[in-house]
Amino acid sequence: VGDYVRVGLRFSDAEALAIDPAEAWFVGAMLGDGHCRGKKSVAFSNTSGGVLSAMRSFTAARGLEMRQNTNNHSNWYFVGRARLANTIPGEDETPNIARTILRPYGILGTRSHTKFVPDKIHKAIPIAKAAFLAGLWDTDGTVSKPTASQPRLALCSVSIRLLKDVQHL
């Protein structure tokens, strides 16, 4: 309360990083509802049909698959390599492409209170920044229109750094 935001820091188009907007959305969504703390696994938990469909489209286009957790009736999915015929789970040691995508953003291993907007996103072209925010809002945000004429945007996080970074974007 009482803070004012004035953002004049922008990179010129020549300096901005040309990040694929679909990848930026994936990073935002994984930051919101992903689990990337293990050494090999990546998981995603969401109940929205539209968000799950977008995540499936992104992963399928990169040779990944989403497998729902079968240990119980939860709503989370493993995101990893598509299993090849005649392979034994755990014996194929090729890197998980999802982790390979996420690694340069520095978010692997983050916990809910240590999340932040990656530097690559701060330096990205505007459409990639918008896609990142869309992925984050799809998972941890809401957009509503109460009785007033203005829509209400809300993002929930226990990470003060993430919220300040988003405010800056």
XYZ file of C-alpha atoms in Angstrom:
169
model
C 0.000 0.000 0.000
C 1.360 3.377 -0.935
C 3.997 1.996 -3.323
C 4.148 3.357 -6.833
C 5.529 1.478 -9.762
C 7.334 3.206 -12.566
C 9.054 0.860 -14.957
C 11.296 2.534 -17.461
C 13.769 -0.304 -17.794
C 13.431 -1.977 -21.157
C 15.858 -3.654 -23.422
C 15.982 -2.513 -27.003
C 14.705 -5.012 -29.541
C 18.307 -5.751 -30.520
C 19.224 -6.578 -26.911
C 16.072 -8.496 -25.951
C 16.236 -12.277 -25.861
C 14.134 -13.953 -28.548
C 12.459 -16.587 -26.382
C 9.735 -18.752 -27.890
C 6.438 -17.579 -26.310
C 5.295 -21.212 -25.909
C 8.447 -21.955 -23.908
C 7.933 -18.812 -21.823
C 4.356 -19.946 -21.075
C 5.694 -23.380 -20.058
C 8.222 -21.793 -17.687
C 5.512 -19.621 -16.110
C 3.108 -22.541 -15.728
C 5.816 -24.777 -14.253
C 6.823 -22.019 -11.854
C 3.198 -21.806 -10.751
C 2.093 -25.442 -10.549
C 5.221 -27.425 -11.335
C 7.439 -29.512 -9.116
C 11.058 -29.521 -10.231
C 13.009 -30.326 -7.086
C 14.034 -33.929 -7.740
C 17.180 -34.932 -9.593
C 15.320 -36.350 -12.584
C 11.580 -35.893 -12.231
C 9.393 -33.010 -13.252
C 5.733 -32.943 -12.262
C 2.807 -30.632 -12.930
C -0.410 -30.348 -10.947
C -3.492 -28.541 -12.231
C -7.188 -29.316 -12.629
C -8.115 -26.891 -15.412
C -8.915 -28.677 -18.668
C -7.639 -25.759 -20.734
C -4.348 -25.504 -18.858
C -3.784 -29.272 -18.998
C -4.550 -29.233 -22.725
C -2.017 -26.434 -23.310
C 0.585 -28.295 -21.251
C -0.059 -31.518 -23.189
C 0.301 -29.660 -26.493
C 3.585 -28.085 -25.427
C 5.036 -31.336 -24.112
C 3.875 -33.474 -27.056
C 5.468 -31.061 -29.542
C 8.810 -31.655 -27.804
C 8.675 -35.424 -27.535
C 7.525 -35.384 -23.926
C 4.467 -36.932 -22.397
C 2.366 -36.301 -19.344
C 1.530 -39.399 -17.335
C -0.970 -39.062 -14.525
C 0.185 -40.275 -11.136
C -1.273 -43.748 -10.731
C -0.313 -44.246 -7.077
C -3.423 -42.452 -5.903
C -6.235 -40.343 -7.288
C -4.395 -37.037 -7.241
C -4.337 -34.468 -10.002
C -0.656 -34.383 -10.809
C 1.268 -35.597 -13.795
C 4.810 -36.670 -14.494
C 6.281 -34.653 -17.341
C 9.042 -36.576 -19.071
C 10.325 -38.445 -22.054
C 7.875 -40.476 -24.044
C 8.607 -44.126 -23.336
C 10.085 -45.934 -26.268
C 8.967 -49.463 -27.096
C 11.039 -52.203 -25.462
C 12.651 -49.913 -22.873
C 12.641 -50.540 -19.165
C 11.651 -47.526 -17.024
C 14.692 -46.178 -15.218
C 17.243 -47.725 -17.585
C 16.991 -45.040 -20.253
C 19.370 -42.355 -18.994
C 18.786 -39.727 -21.674
C 18.166 -36.327 -20.087
C 14.625 -35.229 -19.371
C 13.865 -32.576 -21.991
C 11.609 -30.701 -19.558
C 14.553 -30.264 -17.173
C 16.764 -29.271 -20.100
C 14.264 -26.531 -21.027
C 13.910 -25.293 -17.447
C 17.598 -25.403 -16.426
C 18.704 -22.122 -18.139
C 15.933 -20.275 -16.312
C 17.349 -21.205 -12.899
C 14.061 -22.403 -11.416
C 14.955 -26.063 -10.882
C 14.985 -26.726 -7.156
C 12.981 -23.656 -6.173
C 10.428 -23.932 -3.406
C 7.220 -21.942 -3.106
C 8.866 -19.245 -0.961
C 11.986 -18.943 -3.172
C 10.293 -18.487 -6.560
C 11.275 -15.569 -8.765
C 10.956 -14.328 -12.334
C 14.043 -15.620 -14.156
C 16.533 -13.110 -15.560
C 15.981 -14.569 -19.042
C 12.325 -13.526 -18.799
C 13.227 -10.018 -17.591
C 15.452 -9.701 -20.688
C 12.993 -11.320 -23.108
C 11.029 -9.821 -25.958
C 7.651 -8.400 -24.823
C 5.551 -11.251 -26.270
C 7.623 -13.792 -24.294
C 7.175 -11.765 -21.097
C 3.421 -11.708 -21.699
C 3.379 -15.476 -22.352
C 5.332 -16.120 -19.139
C 2.835 -14.031 -17.172
C -0.032 -15.885 -18.868
C 1.426 -19.234 -17.755
C 1.918 -17.958 -14.234
C -1.610 -16.499 -14.149
C -3.071 -19.726 -15.591
C -1.713 -21.568 -12.569
C -1.481 -19.167 -9.611
C -3.642 -16.246 -10.657
C -7.209 -15.198 -11.193
C -8.941 -12.680 -13.400
C -12.404 -11.608 -12.393
C -14.813 -8.792 -12.928
C -16.621 -7.899 -9.740
C -19.571 -5.548 -9.728
C -17.277 -2.599 -10.438
C -16.439 -1.743 -14.018
C -12.769 -2.673 -13.738
C -11.503 -6.253 -13.938
C -9.570 -7.565 -10.972
C -6.265 -9.367 -11.418
C -4.838 -11.358 -8.539
C -1.750 -13.489 -8.193
C -1.186 -15.586 -5.080
C 2.267 -16.542 -3.861
C 4.210 -16.807 -0.619
C 7.286 -15.523 -2.469
C 7.621 -11.785 -2.003
C 10.419 -11.758 -4.580
C 8.172 -13.374 -7.203
C 5.395 -10.871 -6.563
C 7.790 -7.920 -6.795
C 9.296 -9.350 -9.987
C 5.841 -9.774 -11.519
C 4.934 -6.243 -10.518
C 8.089 -5.064 -12.282
C 7.237 -6.994 -15.468
